[in-house]
Short mmCIF file of C-alpha atoms in Angstrom, two decimals:
data_model
loop_
_atom_site.label_atom_id
_atom_site.label_comp_id
_atom_site.label_asym_id
_atom_site.label_seq_id
_atom_site.Cartn_x
_atom_site.Cartn_y
_atom_site.Cartn_z
CA MET A 1 0.21 -0.17 -0.09
CA VAL A 2 1.38 3.44 -0.84
CA PRO A 3 0.07 6.78 -0.57
CA LEU A 4 -0.49 8.68 -4.19
CA LEU A 5 -1.07 12.29 -4.77
CA GLY A 6 -2.41 13.20 -8.26
CA MET A 7 -0.43 15.33 -10.42
CA VAL A 8 -0.97 19.20 -10.62
CA ASP A 9 0.77 19.79 -14.03
CA THR A 10 0.39 18.99 -17.40
CA ILE A 11 2.66 15.88 -18.12
CA LYS A 12 4.77 15.18 -21.10
CA ARG A 13 6.58 12.18 -22.26
CA ILE A 14 10.00 12.95 -24.14
CA ASP A 15 12.27 11.06 -26.18
CA GLN A 16 16.02 10.79 -25.64
CA ASN A 17 16.57 14.02 -27.86
CA LYS A 18 13.82 15.86 -25.66
CA PHE A 19 11.12 16.09 -28.26
CA VAL A 20 7.93 15.51 -27.05
CA VAL A 21 6.21 12.09 -27.67
CA ARG A 22 2.64 12.77 -25.92
CA THR A 23 0.69 14.38 -23.09
CA GLU A 24 0.47 11.90 -20.85
CA ASP A 25 -3.55 11.12 -19.13
CA ARG A 26 -3.16 12.00 -15.73
CA ASN A 27 -5.66 10.08 -14.06
CA PHE A 28 -3.16 7.14 -14.57
CA LEU A 29 0.06 8.91 -13.03
CA GLY A 30 0.52 9.62 -9.41
CA ARG A 31 3.37 10.95 -7.01
CA VAL A 32 4.23 8.59 -4.43
CA GLN A 33 4.57 9.51 -0.76
CA THR A 34 5.95 7.75 1.96
CA PRO A 35 5.42 5.96 4.40
CA GLN A 36 4.90 2.88 2.34
CA GLY A 37 2.82 -0.03 4.22
CA PHE A 38 3.83 -3.68 3.34
CA SER A 39 3.28 -6.79 5.35
CA LEU A 40 6.42 -7.97 6.89
CA SER A 41 6.81 -11.09 4.83
CA THR A 42 6.38 -9.24 1.81
CA LEU A 43 8.96 -6.58 2.74
CA ARG A 44 11.39 -9.15 3.63
CA ALA A 45 10.96 -11.15 0.67
CA ALA A 46 11.48 -7.76 -1.56
CA HIS A 47 14.62 -6.98 0.02
CA ALA A 48 16.04 -10.39 0.25
CA ARG A 49 15.68 -10.74 -3.57
CA GLU A 50 18.10 -9.33 -6.60
CA CYS A 51 16.36 -6.67 -8.23
CA SER A 52 16.57 -6.26 -11.95
CA VAL A 53 16.42 -2.46 -12.01
CA GLU A 54 17.70 0.24 -9.31
CA ALA A 55 14.49 0.52 -6.89
CA THR A 56 14.06 3.97 -5.71
CA ASP A 57 11.47 2.78 -2.81
CA ASP A 58 10.20 -0.32 -1.43
CA SER A 59 7.44 -0.18 -3.37
CA MET A 60 9.58 -0.60 -6.63
CA MET A 61 10.83 -3.77 -5.11
CA VAL A 62 7.44 -5.33 -4.26
CA GLU A 63 6.21 -4.33 -7.91
CA GLU A 64 9.44 -6.47 -9.45
CA MET A 65 8.02 -9.51 -7.66
CA GLY A 66 4.67 -9.11 -9.29
CA ARG A 67 2.99 -8.68 -6.31
CA PRO A 68 0.00 -6.22 -6.27
CA VAL A 69 0.60 -2.75 -4.50
CA LEU A 70 -2.45 -0.78 -3.86
CA THR A 71 -2.55 3.01 -3.85
CA VAL A 72 -4.23 5.18 -1.28
CA LEU A 73 -5.03 8.83 -1.37
CA GLY A 74 -2.08 10.84 -0.20
CA HIS A 75 -2.04 14.10 1.46
CA ASP A 76 -0.32 17.40 0.69
CA LEU A 77 0.79 18.11 4.03
CA SER A 78 2.31 14.56 4.57
CA ARG A 79 6.06 15.73 3.44
CA LYS A 80 9.08 13.97 3.83
CA ILE A 81 11.74 16.01 5.67
CA THR A 82 14.74 15.69 3.46
CA THR A 83 16.33 19.29 3.55
CA SER A 84 16.73 22.14 5.87
CA ALA A 85 14.15 23.91 3.78
CA ASP A 86 11.59 20.98 4.53
CA LEU A 87 12.51 21.35 8.21
CA GLU A 88 11.87 25.16 8.19
CA TRP A 89 8.56 24.36 6.02
CA ALA A 90 7.18 22.31 8.96
CA GLU A 91 8.53 24.75 11.76
CA ALA A 92 6.56 27.15 10.00
CA LEU A 93 3.36 25.23 9.88
CA LEU A 94 3.61 24.05 13.27
CA ALA A 95 4.09 27.75 14.52
CA ARG A 96 0.79 28.52 12.61
CA ARG A 97 -1.25 25.87 14.15
CA ALA A 98 -0.12 26.30 17.70
CA PRO A 99 -2.86 27.82 19.95
CA MET B 1 8.65 24.76 -28.12
CA VAL B 2 7.66 23.92 -24.51
CA PRO B 3 9.44 24.80 -21.20
CA LEU B 4 9.60 21.45 -19.32
CA LEU B 5 10.76 20.45 -15.53
CA GLY B 6 12.10 17.41 -14.03
CA MET B 7 10.00 14.98 -11.87
CA VAL B 8 10.83 15.62 -8.43
CA ASP B 9 8.70 12.82 -7.02
CA THR B 10 8.79 9.01 -8.02
CA ILE B 11 6.04 8.72 -10.43
CA LYS B 12 3.83 5.67 -10.63
CA ARG B 13 1.27 4.52 -13.26
CA ILE B 14 -1.93 2.87 -12.06
CA ASP B 15 -4.71 1.39 -13.19
CA GLN B 16 -8.40 1.86 -13.04
CA ASN B 17 -8.61 -0.36 -9.62
CA LYS B 18 -5.59 2.17 -8.29
CA PHE B 19 -3.27 -0.42 -8.14
CA VAL B 20 0.27 0.28 -9.11
CA VAL B 21 0.97 -0.67 -12.73
CA ARG B 22 5.02 0.22 -12.68
CA THR B 23 7.31 2.75 -11.52
CA GLU B 24 7.68 5.45 -14.35
CA ASP B 25 11.13 6.32 -15.55
CA ARG B 26 11.27 9.93 -14.60
CA ASN B 27 14.19 10.81 -17.25
CA PHE B 28 11.47 10.53 -19.94
CA LEU B 29 8.58 12.49 -18.19
CA GLY B 30 8.61 16.19 -17.33
CA ARG B 31 6.07 18.90 -16.16
CA VAL B 32 5.25 21.40 -18.86
CA GLN B 33 5.30 25.09 -18.27
CA THR B 34 4.27 28.27 -20.09
CA PRO B 35 4.68 30.30 -22.07
CA GLN B 36 4.76 27.83 -25.09
CA GLY B 37 6.17 29.08 -28.46
CA PHE B 38 5.08 27.85 -31.80
CA SER B 39 5.59 29.83 -35.20
CA LEU B 40 2.39 31.53 -35.93
CA SER B 41 1.34 29.34 -38.83
CA THR B 42 1.71 26.03 -36.82
CA LEU B 43 -0.49 27.60 -33.92
CA ARG B 44 -3.14 28.69 -36.37
CA ALA B 45 -3.40 25.49 -37.88
CA ALA B 46 -3.55 23.43 -34.91
CA HIS B 47 -6.40 25.59 -33.44
CA ALA B 48 -8.24 25.49 -36.70
CA ARG B 49 -8.27 21.94 -36.53
CA GLU B 50 -10.91 19.66 -34.87
CA CYS B 51 -8.95 17.88 -32.20
CA SER B 52 -9.83 14.18 -31.29
CA VAL B 53 -8.82 14.97 -27.69
CA GLU B 54 -9.57 17.55 -24.84
CA ALA B 55 -6.50 19.51 -25.26
CA THR B 56 -5.30 21.11 -22.11
CA ASP B 57 -2.50 23.13 -23.68
CA ASP B 58 -1.60 24.19 -27.20
CA SER B 59 1.39 22.14 -27.09
CA MET B 60 -1.07 19.34 -27.43
CA MET B 61 -3.07 20.34 -30.54
CA VAL B 62 0.47 20.60 -32.07
CA GLU B 63 1.25 17.23 -30.95
CA GLU B 64 -2.23 15.85 -32.20
CA MET B 65 -1.02 17.19 -35.89
CA GLY B 66 2.10 15.03 -35.76
CA ARG B 67 4.49 18.52 -35.65
CA PRO B 68 7.51 18.06 -33.59
CA VAL B 69 7.49 19.84 -30.12
CA LEU B 70 10.94 20.38 -28.77
CA THR B 71 11.29 20.85 -25.05
CA VAL B 72 13.77 22.89 -23.08
CA LEU B 73 14.70 23.27 -19.79
CA GLY B 74 11.97 25.02 -17.55
CA HIS B 75 12.69 27.01 -14.58
CA ASP B 76 11.13 26.63 -11.25
CA LEU B 77 10.08 30.24 -10.38
CA SER B 78 8.41 30.72 -13.70
CA ARG B 79 5.09 30.02 -12.19
CA LYS B 80 1.82 30.50 -13.45
CA ILE B 81 -0.41 33.15 -11.29
CA THR B 82 -3.58 31.52 -11.09
CA THR B 83 -4.78 31.90 -7.65
CA SER B 84 -4.52 34.42 -5.00
CA ALA B 85 -2.03 32.17 -3.32
CA ASP B 86 0.40 32.07 -6.68
CA LEU B 87 -0.18 36.32 -6.56
CA GLU B 88 0.91 36.02 -2.99
CA TRP B 89 4.17 34.08 -3.74
CA ALA B 90 4.99 36.01 -6.24
CA GLU B 91 4.52 39.45 -4.38
CA ALA B 92 6.64 37.88 -1.44
CA LEU B 93 9.59 37.02 -3.96
CA LEU B 94 9.68 40.44 -5.39
CA ALA B 95 9.50 41.92 -1.81
CA ARG B 96 12.40 39.70 -1.01
CA ARG B 97 14.63 40.76 -4.06
CA ALA B 98 13.81 44.40 -3.91
CA PRO B 99 16.93 46.67 -3.08
#
């Protein structure tokens, strides 16, 4: 199970020469968020396996195994804190919400 | 010619039942920006034509004609002002940059 947000922008598929191949249907694309939820046995099996591609998230490893991965509606405020700018954003948000 | 920004998030393709079909290769997807540039004759021909799909931008109409559409590197700060929040963002940015 992975949380997914819809696409805000118009998305183009491009080729290696940077020409537009087509405009993608946004209804079938989404931005994945964390945390991602899997049963422990599925997750262990996914991590134990040789992956044919460079996996950028747990979901991708489970997809590679051919297991179904359901998506649920994500949330704009569920943002991963990676950079100091992310932390600043989170602190500003919390400060605004304080009573 | 359309300005394009890279994808920041991991992008999943989903089916109608909201299950993940696959993780997309971000190198071949991009978020399109405005303004989009075409020669006047191309743009006129694109608008004069019956379009088989609901076109969400000029580029899509030119793509439908089978004309090549080149992408160029977009810019994060080249943001379309649509909502009052967009305007607030632009004003805050300009205020910070003022001498």
